[in-house]
Amino acid sequence: MSRLWGALLLRRLWVPVAWGRAAAGGARARGSTAAPDGIEGPAVRRSYWRHLRRLVRGPPEPPFLHVCQVGDPVLRGVAAPVEREQLGGPELQRLAQQLVQVMRRQHCVGLSAPQLGVPRQVLALELTQALCQKTPPRQRALRQMEPFPLRVFVNPSLRVLDSRLVTFPEGCESVAGFLACVPRFQAVEISGLNPNGEQVVWQASGWAARIIQHEMDHLQGCLFIDKMDSRTFTNICWMEVND
């Protein structure tokens, strides 16, 4: 997710080695794959030195140190489970560490593996006291926003505990710069494994439940814009544009 208000003309084929076949089966293209309706953005232009550096070093490989943005096919596929033999292994540990690193650097409260270009069922969640304090007390109370420690889930599943729908604004690092009101269940239970393969279960309500649902959606190729009230879709910089 997700901030508190609520990821060369040379092209390549990404064949994930450490993670085996991609969730959609076999190799999947990144950057060179057209959008579903053939909609493509403008060609990427890079400076000479960036072009040269890319030629020497090669393109970056997932898990990335940046958050993939809407339009990237990896955000629309269903993530595949992490295989049993990878539990506790170096690839999974690196992925988990990178999720936490990018999440904290972006000052967000949740991040999923697909947002770093890895179509696997892994997500990280954390709401620090410092981030909580950035939201006014009245809003914190209304949203039932309480800090919680870092949690990393592998192959998670979700169970609804309270089906009442609560609607609040939320955003997403993969749809950077935008917010919208999204209905979410009041309370849920998430269960799965930690990166060492140990069983973990967490029952959460309020804002924590919203964060969980947001990140679980990412593992199904779903973004908050698919569930939002489209009339509330907002560019967070709209006032600056008018100044």
JSON list of C-alpha atoms in Angstrom, two decimals:
[
{"chain": "A", "resi": 1, "resn": "MET", "atom": "CA", "xyz": [0.00, 0.00, 0.00]},
{"chain": "A", "resi": 2, "resn": "SER", "atom": "CA", "xyz": [0.03, 2.59, 0.39]},
{"chain": "A", "resi": 3, "resn": "ARG", "atom": "CA", "xyz": [0.79, 5.63, 2.32]},
{"chain": "A", "resi": 4, "resn": "LEU", "atom": "CA", "xyz": [-1.12, 6.51, 5.44]},
{"chain": "A", "resi": 5, "resn": "TRP", "atom": "CA", "xyz": [-3.82, 8.11, 3.31]},
{"chain": "A", "resi": 6, "resn": "GLY", "atom": "CA", "xyz": [-5.39, 5.00, 2.94]},
{"chain": "A", "resi": 7, "resn": "ALA", "atom": "CA", "xyz": [5.92, 0.51, -5.62]},
{"chain": "A", "resi": 8, "resn": "LEU", "atom": "CA", "xyz": [16.75, 3.05, -23.29]},
{"chain": "A", "resi": 9, "resn": "LEU", "atom": "CA", "xyz": [15.09, 1.92, -26.02]},
{"chain": "A", "resi": 10, "resn": "LEU", "atom": "CA", "xyz": [16.86, -1.40, -25.47]},
{"chain": "A", "resi": 11, "resn": "ARG", "atom": "CA", "xyz": [14.29, -3.92, -24.34]},
{"chain": "A", "resi": 12, "resn": "ARG", "atom": "CA", "xyz": [14.61, -7.31, -22.78]},
{"chain": "A", "resi": 13, "resn": "LEU", "atom": "CA", "xyz": [12.78, -10.46, -21.85]},
{"chain": "A", "resi": 14, "resn": "TRP", "atom": "CA", "xyz": [12.76, -11.11, -18.11]},
{"chain": "A", "resi": 15, "resn": "VAL", "atom": "CA", "xyz": [13.23, -14.79, -17.28]},
{"chain": "A", "resi": 16, "resn": "PRO", "atom": "CA", "xyz": [13.34, -15.00, -13.47]},
{"chain": "A", "resi": 17, "resn": "VAL", "atom": "CA", "xyz": [16.05, -17.48, -12.60]},
{"chain": "A", "resi": 18, "resn": "ALA", "atom": "CA", "xyz": [15.97, -17.61, -8.81]},
{"chain": "A", "resi": 19, "resn": "TRP", "atom": "CA", "xyz": [12.19, -17.86, -8.70]},
{"chain": "A", "resi": 20, "resn": "GLY", "atom": "CA", "xyz": [11.66, -20.41, -11.46]},
{"chain": "A", "resi": 21, "resn": "ARG", "atom": "CA", "xyz": [8.78, -19.92, -13.85]},
{"chain": "A", "resi": 22, "resn": "ALA", "atom": "CA", "xyz": [6.67, -16.82, -13.46]},
{"chain": "A", "resi": 23, "resn": "ALA", "atom": "CA", "xyz": [3.14, -17.06, -12.17]},
{"chain": "A", "resi": 24, "resn": "ALA", "atom": "CA", "xyz": [1.67, -16.82, -15.62]},
{"chain": "A", "resi": 25, "resn": "GLY", "atom": "CA", "xyz": [3.84, -19.69, -16.80]},
{"chain": "A", "resi": 26, "resn": "GLY", "atom": "CA", "xyz": [7.28, -19.51, -18.37]},
{"chain": "A", "resi": 27, "resn": "ALA", "atom": "CA", "xyz": [9.04, -16.26, -19.12]},
{"chain": "A", "resi": 28, "resn": "ARG", "atom": "CA", "xyz": [7.17, -13.02, -18.91]},
{"chain": "A", "resi": 29, "resn": "ALA", "atom": "CA", "xyz": [8.11, -9.79, -20.59]},
{"chain": "A", "resi": 30, "resn": "ARG", "atom": "CA", "xyz": [8.72, -6.63, -18.62]},
{"chain": "A", "resi": 31, "resn": "GLY", "atom": "CA", "xyz": [8.96, -3.29, -20.30]},
{"chain": "A", "resi": 32, "resn": "SER", "atom": "CA", "xyz": [8.58, -4.79, -23.76]},
{"chain": "A", "resi": 33, "resn": "THR", "atom": "CA", "xyz": [5.06, -6.08, -23.17]},
{"chain": "A", "resi": 34, "resn": "ALA", "atom": "CA", "xyz": [2.19, -4.00, -24.50]},
{"chain": "A", "resi": 35, "resn": "ALA", "atom": "CA", "xyz": [-0.75, -3.19, -22.30]},
{"chain": "A", "resi": 36, "resn": "PRO", "atom": "CA", "xyz": [-3.83, -5.42, -22.73]},
{"chain": "A", "resi": 37, "resn": "ASP", "atom": "CA", "xyz": [-5.41, -3.14, -25.35]},
{"chain": "A", "resi": 38, "resn": "GLY", "atom": "CA", "xyz": [-2.15, -2.36, -27.08]},
{"chain": "A", "resi": 39, "resn": "ILE", "atom": "CA", "xyz": [-1.78, 0.96, -25.25]},
{"chain": "A", "resi": 40, "resn": "GLU", "atom": "CA", "xyz": [1.84, 1.94, -24.88]},
{"chain": "A", "resi": 41, "resn": "GLY", "atom": "CA", "xyz": [3.43, 4.92, -23.23]},
{"chain": "A", "resi": 42, "resn": "PRO", "atom": "CA", "xyz": [6.05, 7.14, -24.82]},
{"chain": "A", "resi": 43, "resn": "ALA", "atom": "CA", "xyz": [9.47, 5.71, -25.59]},
{"chain": "A", "resi": 44, "resn": "VAL", "atom": "CA", "xyz": [11.91, 5.97, -22.71]},
{"chain": "A", "resi": 45, "resn": "ARG", "atom": "CA", "xyz": [14.75, 8.42, -23.35]},
{"chain": "A", "resi": 46, "resn": "ARG", "atom": "CA", "xyz": [17.95, 8.19, -21.35]},
{"chain": "A", "resi": 47, "resn": "SER", "atom": "CA", "xyz": [21.05, 10.32, -21.20]},
{"chain": "A", "resi": 48, "resn": "TYR", "atom": "CA", "xyz": [24.19, 9.09, -22.90]},
{"chain": "A", "resi": 49, "resn": "TRP", "atom": "CA", "xyz": [25.80, 8.13, -19.58]},
{"chain": "A", "resi": 50, "resn": "ARG", "atom": "CA", "xyz": [22.72, 6.31, -18.34]},
{"chain": "A", "resi": 51, "resn": "HIS", "atom": "CA", "xyz": [22.55, 4.52, -21.68]},
{"chain": "A", "resi": 52, "resn": "LEU", "atom": "CA", "xyz": [26.22, 3.55, -21.40]},
{"chain": "A", "resi": 53, "resn": "ARG", "atom": "CA", "xyz": [25.84, 2.41, -17.79]},
{"chain": "A", "resi": 54, "resn": "ARG", "atom": "CA", "xyz": [22.89, 0.24, -18.77]},
{"chain": "A", "resi": 55, "resn": "LEU", "atom": "CA", "xyz": [24.89, -1.32, -21.59]},
{"chain": "A", "resi": 56, "resn": "VAL", "atom": "CA", "xyz": [27.74, -2.15, -19.20]},
{"chain": "A", "resi": 57, "resn": "ARG", "atom": "CA", "xyz": [25.75, -3.26, -16.17]},
{"chain": "A", "resi": 58, "resn": "GLY", "atom": "CA", "xyz": [22.72, -4.60, -17.95]},
{"chain": "A", "resi": 59, "resn": "PRO", "atom": "CA", "xyz": [19.13, -3.86, -16.98]},
{"chain": "A", "resi": 60, "resn": "PRO", "atom": "CA", "xyz": [18.12, -4.16, -13.32]},
{"chain": "A", "resi": 61, "resn": "GLU", "atom": "CA", "xyz": [16.74, -7.49, -12.21]},
{"chain": "A", "resi": 62, "resn": "PRO", "atom": "CA", "xyz": [13.94, -8.10, -9.72]},
{"chain": "A", "resi": 63, "resn": "PRO", "atom": "CA", "xyz": [13.49, -7.78, -6.87]},
{"chain": "A", "resi": 64, "resn": "PHE", "atom": "CA", "xyz": [13.89, -4.12, -7.72]},
{"chain": "A", "resi": 65, "resn": "LEU", "atom": "CA", "xyz": [14.86, -1.29, -5.41]},
{"chain": "A", "resi": 66, "resn": "HIS", "atom": "CA", "xyz": [11.99, 0.73, -6.86]},
{"chain": "A", "resi": 67, "resn": "VAL", "atom": "CA", "xyz": [8.23, 0.17, -6.87]},
{"chain": "A", "resi": 68, "resn": "CYS", "atom": "CA", "xyz": [6.68, -0.95, -10.16]},
{"chain": "A", "resi": 69, "resn": "GLN", "atom": "CA", "xyz": [3.99, 1.40, -11.46]},
{"chain": "A", "resi": 70, "resn": "VAL", "atom": "CA", "xyz": [0.50, 0.72, -12.79]},
{"chain": "A", "resi": 71, "resn": "GLY", "atom": "CA", "xyz": [0.77, -0.42, -16.39]},
{"chain": "A", "resi": 72, "resn": "ASP", "atom": "CA", "xyz": [3.52, -2.92, -15.56]},
{"chain": "A", "resi": 73, "resn": "PRO", "atom": "CA", "xyz": [2.12, -6.39, -16.39]},
{"chain": "A", "resi": 74, "resn": "VAL", "atom": "CA", "xyz": [3.59, -7.86, -13.20]},
{"chain": "A", "resi": 75, "resn": "LEU", "atom": "CA", "xyz": [0.99, -5.92, -11.19]},
{"chain": "A", "resi": 76, "resn": "ARG", "atom": "CA", "xyz": [-1.89, -7.55, -13.04]},
{"chain": "A", "resi": 77, "resn": "GLY", "atom": "CA", "xyz": [-0.92, -11.21, -12.80]},
{"chain": "A", "resi": 78, "resn": "VAL", "atom": "CA", "xyz": [-1.86, -13.63, -10.04]},
{"chain": "A", "resi": 79, "resn": "ALA", "atom": "CA", "xyz": [1.22, -14.24, -7.89]},
{"chain": "A", "resi": 80, "resn": "ALA", "atom": "CA", "xyz": [2.40, -17.84, -7.58]},
{"chain": "A", "resi": 81, "resn": "PRO", "atom": "CA", "xyz": [3.05, -19.50, -4.20]},
{"chain": "A", "resi": 82, "resn": "VAL", "atom": "CA", "xyz": [6.60, -19.72, -2.92]},
{"chain": "A", "resi": 83, "resn": "GLU", "atom": "CA", "xyz": [7.75, -23.30, -3.27]},
{"chain": "A", "resi": 84, "resn": "ARG", "atom": "CA", "xyz": [8.48, -25.33, -0.16]},
{"chain": "A", "resi": 85, "resn": "GLU", "atom": "CA", "xyz": [12.16, -25.78, -0.97]},
{"chain": "A", "resi": 86, "resn": "GLN", "atom": "CA", "xyz": [12.62, -21.99, -1.12]},
{"chain": "A", "resi": 87, "resn": "LEU", "atom": "CA", "xyz": [11.44, -21.43, 2.45]},
{"chain": "A", "resi": 88, "resn": "GLY", "atom": "CA", "xyz": [14.34, -20.21, 4.55]},
{"chain": "A", "resi": 89, "resn": "GLY", "atom": "CA", "xyz": [16.54, -19.99, 1.46]},
{"chain": "A", "resi": 90, "resn": "PRO", "atom": "CA", "xyz": [18.71, -17.03, 0.44]},
{"chain": "A", "resi": 91, "resn": "GLU", "atom": "CA", "xyz": [16.46, -15.91, -2.43]},
{"chain": "A", "resi": 92, "resn": "LEU", "atom": "CA", "xyz": [13.41, -15.63, -0.20]},
{"chain": "A", "resi": 93, "resn": "GLN", "atom": "CA", "xyz": [15.40, -13.94, 2.56]},
{"chain": "A", "resi": 94, "resn": "ARG", "atom": "CA", "xyz": [16.74, -11.40, 0.07]},
{"chain": "A", "resi": 95, "resn": "LEU", "atom": "CA", "xyz": [13.25, -10.73, -1.26]},
{"chain": "A", "resi": 96, "resn": "ALA", "atom": "CA", "xyz": [11.87, -10.22, 2.25]},
{"chain": "A", "resi": 97, "resn": "GLN", "atom": "CA", "xyz": [14.73, -7.89, 3.18]},
{"chain": "A", "resi": 98, "resn": "GLN", "atom": "CA", "xyz": [14.26, -5.89, -0.01]},
{"chain": "A", "resi": 99, "resn": "LEU", "atom": "CA", "xyz": [10.52, -5.54, 0.61]},
{"chain": "A", "resi": 100, "resn": "VAL", "atom": "CA", "xyz": [11.21, -4.12, 4.05]},
{"chain": "A", "resi": 101, "resn": "GLN", "atom": "CA", "xyz": [13.99, -1.86, 2.79]},
{"chain": "A", "resi": 102, "resn": "VAL", "atom": "CA", "xyz": [11.89, -0.33, 0.02]},
{"chain": "A", "resi": 103, "resn": "MET", "atom": "CA", "xyz": [8.79, -0.10, 2.22]},
{"chain": "A", "resi": 104, "resn": "ARG", "atom": "CA", "xyz": [10.66, 1.87, 4.87]},
{"chain": "A", "resi": 105, "resn": "ARG", "atom": "CA", "xyz": [12.47, 4.05, 2.36]},
{"chain": "A", "resi": 106, "resn": "GLN", "atom": "CA", "xyz": [9.15, 4.98, 0.76]},
{"chain": "A", "resi": 107, "resn": "HIS", "atom": "CA", "xyz": [7.56, 5.58, 4.18]},
{"chain": "A", "resi": 108, "resn": "CYS", "atom": "CA", "xyz": [4.65, 3.30, 3.34]},
{"chain": "A", "resi": 109, "resn": "VAL", "atom": "CA", "xyz": [2.89, 0.73, 5.48]},
{"chain": "A", "resi": 110, "resn": "GLY", "atom": "CA", "xyz": [2.80, -2.32, 3.24]},
{"chain": "A", "resi": 111, "resn": "LEU", "atom": "CA", "xyz": [4.41, -3.73, 0.12]},
{"chain": "A", "resi": 112, "resn": "SER", "atom": "CA", "xyz": [3.99, -6.91, -1.92]},
{"chain": "A", "resi": 113, "resn": "ALA", "atom": "CA", "xyz": [6.50, -8.88, -3.99]},
{"chain": "A", "resi": 114, "resn": "PRO", "atom": "CA", "xyz": [4.78, -8.09, -7.32]},
{"chain": "A", "resi": 115, "resn": "GLN", "atom": "CA", "xyz": [5.42, -4.41, -6.63]},
{"chain": "A", "resi": 116, "resn": "LEU", "atom": "CA", "xyz": [9.15, -5.18, -6.77]},
{"chain": "A", "resi": 117, "resn": "GLY", "atom": "CA", "xyz": [8.72, -7.18, -9.97]},
{"chain": "A", "resi": 118, "resn": "VAL", "atom": "CA", "xyz": [8.55, -10.65, -8.37]},
{"chain": "A", "resi": 119, "resn": "PRO", "atom": "CA", "xyz": [5.24, -12.47, -9.02]},
{"chain": "A", "resi": 120, "resn": "ARG", "atom": "CA", "xyz": [5.30, -14.44, -5.77]},
{"chain": "A", "resi": 121, "resn": "GLN", "atom": "CA", "xyz": [3.02, -14.54, -2.73]},
{"chain": "A", "resi": 122, "resn": "VAL", "atom": "CA", "xyz": [5.08, -12.51, -0.28]},
{"chain": "A", "resi": 123, "resn": "LEU", "atom": "CA", "xyz": [4.14, -9.28, 1.47]},
{"chain": "A", "resi": 124, "resn": "ALA", "atom": "CA", "xyz": [5.45, -7.04, 4.24]},
{"chain": "A", "resi": 125, "resn": "LEU", "atom": "CA", "xyz": [3.42, -4.93, 6.67]},
{"chain": "A", "resi": 126, "resn": "GLU", "atom": "CA", "xyz": [4.47, -2.34, 9.25]},
{"chain": "A", "resi": 127, "resn": "LEU", "atom": "CA", "xyz": [2.90, 0.74, 10.79]},
{"chain": "A", "resi": 128, "resn": "THR", "atom": "CA", "xyz": [5.34, 2.59, 13.01]},
{"chain": "A", "resi": 129, "resn": "GLN", "atom": "CA", "xyz": [4.50, 5.07, 15.72]},
{"chain": "A", "resi": 130, "resn": "ALA", "atom": "CA", "xyz": [6.29, 7.77, 13.72]},
{"chain": "A", "resi": 131, "resn": "LEU", "atom": "CA", "xyz": [4.06, 7.21, 10.69]},
{"chain": "A", "resi": 132, "resn": "CYS", "atom": "CA", "xyz": [0.97, 7.17, 12.89]},
{"chain": "A", "resi": 133, "resn": "GLN", "atom": "CA", "xyz": [1.92, 10.53, 14.36]},
{"chain": "A", "resi": 134, "resn": "LYS", "atom": "CA", "xyz": [1.83, 12.08, 10.89]},
{"chain": "A", "resi": 135, "resn": "THR", "atom": "CA", "xyz": [-1.95, 11.65, 10.88]},
{"chain": "A", "resi": 136, "resn": "PRO", "atom": "CA", "xyz": [-4.01, 14.05, 13.03]},
{"chain": "A", "resi": 137, "resn": "PRO", "atom": "CA", "xyz": [-5.39, 12.46, 16.23]},
{"chain": "A", "resi": 138, "resn": "ARG", "atom": "CA", "xyz": [-9.03, 12.78, 15.18]},
{"chain": "A", "resi": 139, "resn": "GLN", "atom": "CA", "xyz": [-8.37, 10.99, 11.89]},
{"chain": "A", "resi": 140, "resn": "ARG", "atom": "CA", "xyz": [-6.37, 8.30, 13.68]},
{"chain": "A", "resi": 141, "resn": "ALA", "atom": "CA", "xyz": [-9.31, 7.65, 15.98]},
{"chain": "A", "resi": 142, "resn": "LEU", "atom": "CA", "xyz": [-11.86, 7.56, 13.14]},
{"chain": "A", "resi": 143, "resn": "ARG", "atom": "CA", "xyz": [-9.72, 5.15, 11.12]},
{"chain": "A", "resi": 144, "resn": "GLN", "atom": "CA", "xyz": [-8.78, 3.00, 14.13]},
{"chain": "A", "resi": 145, "resn": "MET", "atom": "CA", "xyz": [-5.15, 3.56, 13.25]},
{"chain": "A", "resi": 146, "resn": "GLU", "atom": "CA", "xyz": [-2.79, 1.89, 15.71]},
{"chain": "A", "resi": 147, "resn": "PRO", "atom": "CA", "xyz": [0.90, 1.08, 15.19]},
{"chain": "A", "resi": 148, "resn": "PHE", "atom": "CA", "xyz": [1.96, -2.53, 14.71]},
{"chain": "A", "resi": 149, "resn": "PRO", "atom": "CA", "xyz": [5.38, -4.18, 14.33]},
{"chain": "A", "resi": 150, "resn": "LEU", "atom": "CA", "xyz": [6.91, -5.52, 11.14]},
{"chain": "A", "resi": 151, "resn": "ARG", "atom": "CA", "xyz": [5.28, -8.67, 9.78]},
{"chain": "A", "resi": 152, "resn": "VAL", "atom": "CA", "xyz": [6.29, -10.60, 6.66]},
{"chain": "A", "resi": 153, "resn": "PHE", "atom": "CA", "xyz": [3.92, -13.22, 5.24]},
{"chain": "A", "resi": 154, "resn": "VAL", "atom": "CA", "xyz": [4.67, -15.92, 2.69]},
{"chain": "A", "resi": 155, "resn": "ASN", "atom": "CA", "xyz": [1.81, -17.69, 0.87]},
{"chain": "A", "resi": 156, "resn": "PRO", "atom": "CA", "xyz": [-0.79, -15.84, 2.96]},
{"chain": "A", "resi": 157, "resn": "SER", "atom": "CA", "xyz": [-4.52, -16.50, 3.05]},
{"chain": "A", "resi": 158, "resn": "LEU", "atom": "CA", "xyz": [-7.28, -14.18, 4.23]},
{"chain": "A", "resi": 159, "resn": "ARG", "atom": "CA", "xyz": [-10.39, -14.81, 6.30]},
{"chain": "A", "resi": 160, "resn": "VAL", "atom": "CA", "xyz": [-13.02, -12.15, 6.97]},
{"chain": "A", "resi": 161, "resn": "LEU", "atom": "CA", "xyz": [-13.91, -11.76, 10.65]},
{"chain": "A", "resi": 162, "resn": "ASP", "atom": "CA", "xyz": [-16.23, -8.76, 10.40]},
{"chain": "A", "resi": 163, "resn": "SER", "atom": "CA", "xyz": [-17.91, -8.19, 7.03]},
{"chain": "A", "resi": 164, "resn": "ARG", "atom": "CA", "xyz": [-19.03, -4.64, 7.77]},
{"chain": "A", "resi": 165, "resn": "LEU", "atom": "CA", "xyz": [-17.63, -2.36, 5.08]},
{"chain": "A", "resi": 166, "resn": "VAL", "atom": "CA", "xyz": [-15.74, 0.75, 6.11]},
{"chain": "A", "resi": 167, "resn": "THR", "atom": "CA", "xyz": [-14.78, 3.35, 3.51]},
{"chain": "A", "resi": 168, "resn": "PHE", "atom": "CA", "xyz": [-11.77, 5.64, 3.79]},
{"chain": "A", "resi": 169, "resn": "PRO", "atom": "CA", "xyz": [-9.24, 7.18, 1.38]},
{"chain": "A", "resi": 170, "resn": "GLU", "atom": "CA", "xyz": [-6.19, 5.13, 0.54]},
{"chain": "A", "resi": 171, "resn": "GLY", "atom": "CA", "xyz": [-3.33, 5.27, -1.90]},
{"chain": "A", "resi": 172, "resn": "CYS", "atom": "CA", "xyz": [-0.72, 2.95, -3.35]},
{"chain": "A", "resi": 173, "resn": "GLU", "atom": "CA", "xyz": [2.97, 3.22, -4.14]},
{"chain": "A", "resi": 174, "resn": "SER", "atom": "CA", "xyz": [2.21, 1.59, -7.51]},
{"chain": "A", "resi": 175, "resn": "VAL", "atom": "CA", "xyz": [-0.33, 4.30, -8.38]},
{"chain": "A", "resi": 176, "resn": "ALA", "atom": "CA", "xyz": [1.90, 7.08, -7.14]},
{"chain": "A", "resi": 177, "resn": "GLY", "atom": "CA", "xyz": [0.35, 10.47, -6.51]},
{"chain": "A", "resi": 178, "resn": "PHE", "atom": "CA", "xyz": [-3.30, 9.44, -6.33]},
{"chain": "A", "resi": 179, "resn": "LEU", "atom": "CA", "xyz": [-5.89, 8.66, -3.65]},
{"chain": "A", "resi": 180, "resn": "ALA", "atom": "CA", "xyz": [-9.46, 7.36, -3.63]},
{"chain": "A", "resi": 181, "resn": "CYS", "atom": "CA", "xyz": [-12.07, 6.11, -1.18]},
{"chain": "A", "resi": 182, "resn": "VAL", "atom": "CA", "xyz": [-12.12, 2.32, -0.97]},
{"chain": "A", "resi": 183, "resn": "PRO", "atom": "CA", "xyz": [-14.50, 0.07, 1.02]},
{"chain": "A", "resi": 184, "resn": "ARG", "atom": "CA", "xyz": [-12.78, -2.59, 3.14]},
{"chain": "A", "resi": 185, "resn": "PHE", "atom": "CA", "xyz": [-13.91, -5.19, 5.66]},
{"chain": "A", "resi": 186, "resn": "GLN", "atom": "CA", "xyz": [-13.72, -4.08, 9.28]},
{"chain": "A", "resi": 187, "resn": "ALA", "atom": "CA", "xyz": [-11.73, -7.08, 10.56]},
{"chain": "A", "resi": 188, "resn": "VAL", "atom": "CA", "xyz": [-9.80, -9.92, 8.96]},
{"chain": "A", "resi": 189, "resn": "GLU", "atom": "CA", "xyz": [-7.40, -12.74, 9.79]},
{"chain": "A", "resi": 190, "resn": "ILE", "atom": "CA", "xyz": [-4.27, -13.30, 7.74]},
{"chain": "A", "resi": 191, "resn": "SER", "atom": "CA", "xyz": [-2.39, -16.58, 8.05]},
{"chain": "A", "resi": 192, "resn": "GLY", "atom": "CA", "xyz": [0.65, -17.98, 6.31]},
{"chain": "A", "resi": 193, "resn": "LEU", "atom": "CA", "xyz": [4.34, -18.55, 6.83]},
{"chain": "A", "resi": 194, "resn": "ASN", "atom": "CA", "xyz": [7.23, -16.30, 7.72]},
{"chain": "A", "resi": 195, "resn": "PRO", "atom": "CA", "xyz": [10.37, -16.38, 5.53]},
{"chain": "A", "resi": 196, "resn": "ASN", "atom": "CA", "xyz": [11.77, -19.20, 7.71]},
{"chain": "A", "resi": 197, "resn": "GLY", "atom": "CA", "xyz": [8.75, -21.38, 7.00]},
{"chain": "A", "resi": 198, "resn": "GLU", "atom": "CA", "xyz": [7.12, -20.98, 10.42]},
{"chain": "A", "resi": 199, "resn": "GLN", "atom": "CA", "xyz": [3.34, -20.65, 10.70]},
{"chain": "A", "resi": 200, "resn": "VAL", "atom": "CA", "xyz": [2.06, -17.15, 11.54]},
{"chain": "A", "resi": 201, "resn": "VAL", "atom": "CA", "xyz": [-1.47, -15.86, 12.13]},
{"chain": "A", "resi": 202, "resn": "TRP", "atom": "CA", "xyz": [-2.68, -12.31, 12.77]},
{"chain": "A", "resi": 203, "resn": "GLN", "atom": "CA", "xyz": [-6.16, -11.04, 13.51]},
{"chain": "A", "resi": 204, "resn": "ALA", "atom": "CA", "xyz": [-6.52, -7.34, 12.77]},
{"chain": "A", "resi": 205, "resn": "SER", "atom": "CA", "xyz": [-9.21, -4.69, 12.62]},
{"chain": "A", "resi": 206, "resn": "GLY", "atom": "CA", "xyz": [-9.49, -1.08, 11.56]},
{"chain": "A", "resi": 207, "resn": "TRP", "atom": "CA", "xyz": [-6.60, 0.40, 9.62]},
{"chain": "A", "resi": 208, "resn": "ALA", "atom": "CA", "xyz": [-4.41, -2.68, 9.99]},
{"chain": "A", "resi": 209, "resn": "ALA", "atom": "CA", "xyz": [-7.17, -4.78, 8.40]},
{"chain": "A", "resi": 210, "resn": "ARG", "atom": "CA", "xyz": [-7.33, -2.30, 5.51]},
{"chain": "A", "resi": 211, "resn": "ILE", "atom": "CA", "xyz": [-3.59, -2.55, 4.92]},
{"chain": "A", "resi": 212, "resn": "ILE", "atom": "CA", "xyz": [-3.77, -6.35, 4.92]},
{"chain": "A", "resi": 213, "resn": "GLN", "atom": "CA", "xyz": [-6.61, -6.39, 2.38]},
{"chain": "A", "resi": 214, "resn": "HIS", "atom": "CA", "xyz": [-4.80, -3.90, 0.16]},
{"chain": "A", "resi": 215, "resn": "GLU", "atom": "CA", "xyz": [-1.64, -6.00, 0.04]},
{"chain": "A", "resi": 216, "resn": "MET", "atom": "CA", "xyz": [-3.54, -9.26, -0.39]},
{"chain": "A", "resi": 217, "resn": "ASP", "atom": "CA", "xyz": [-5.23, -7.71, -3.42]},
{"chain": "A", "resi": 218, "resn": "HIS", "atom": "CA", "xyz": [-1.82, -7.14, -4.98]},
{"chain": "A", "resi": 219, "resn": "LEU", "atom": "CA", "xyz": [-1.19, -10.90, -4.91]},
{"chain": "A", "resi": 220, "resn": "GLN", "atom": "CA", "xyz": [-4.32, -11.35, -7.05]},
{"chain": "A", "resi": 221, "resn": "GLY", "atom": "CA", "xyz": [-3.36, -8.69, -9.58]},
{"chain": "A", "resi": 222, "resn": "CYS", "atom": "CA", "xyz": [-5.88, -6.25, -8.13]},
{"chain": "A", "resi": 223, "resn": "LEU", "atom": "CA", "xyz": [-5.20, -2.56, -7.44]},
{"chain": "A", "resi": 224, "resn": "PHE", "atom": "CA", "xyz": [-7.15, -0.16, -5.25]},
{"chain": "A", "resi": 225, "resn": "ILE", "atom": "CA", "xyz": [-8.39, 1.61, -8.38]},
{"chain": "A", "resi": 226, "resn": "ASP", "atom": "CA", "xyz": [-10.39, -1.54, -9.19]},
{"chain": "A", "resi": 227, "resn": "LYS", "atom": "CA", "xyz": [-12.39, -1.19, -5.96]},
{"chain": "A", "resi": 228, "resn": "MET", "atom": "CA", "xyz": [-12.46, 2.56, -5.46]},
{"chain": "A", "resi": 229, "resn": "ASP", "atom": "CA", "xyz": [-15.35, 4.98, -5.71]},
{"chain": "A", "resi": 230, "resn": "SER", "atom": "CA", "xyz": [-14.19, 6.53, -8.99]},
{"chain": "A", "resi": 231, "resn": "ARG", "atom": "CA", "xyz": [-15.80, 9.87, -8.11]},
{"chain": "A", "resi": 232, "resn": "THR", "atom": "CA", "xyz": [-13.29, 10.26, -5.28]},
{"chain": "A", "resi": 233, "resn": "PHE", "atom": "CA", "xyz": [-10.19, 9.55, -7.39]},
{"chain": "A", "resi": 234, "resn": "THR", "atom": "CA", "xyz": [-7.83, 12.41, -6.60]},
{"chain": "A", "resi": 235, "resn": "ASN", "atom": "CA", "xyz": [-4.43, 13.65, -7.68]},
{"chain": "A", "resi": 236, "resn": "ILE", "atom": "CA", "xyz": [-2.79, 14.69, -4.43]},
{"chain": "A", "resi": 237, "resn": "CYS", "atom": "CA", "xyz": [-1.08, 17.62, -6.18]},
{"chain": "A", "resi": 238, "resn": "TRP", "atom": "CA", "xyz": [-4.18, 19.13, -7.77]},
{"chain": "A", "resi": 239, "resn": "MET", "atom": "CA", "xyz": [-4.03, 22.27, -5.62]},
{"chain": "A", "resi": 240, "resn": "GLU", "atom": "CA", "xyz": [-0.37, 22.88, -6.47]},
{"chain": "A", "resi": 241, "resn": "VAL", "atom": "CA", "xyz": [-1.23, 22.73, -10.16]},
{"chain": "A", "resi": 242, "resn": "ASN", "atom": "CA", "xyz": [-3.72, 25.56, -9.67]},
{"chain": "A", "resi": 243, "resn": "ASP", "atom": "CA", "xyz": [-1.28, 27.79, -7.76]}
]
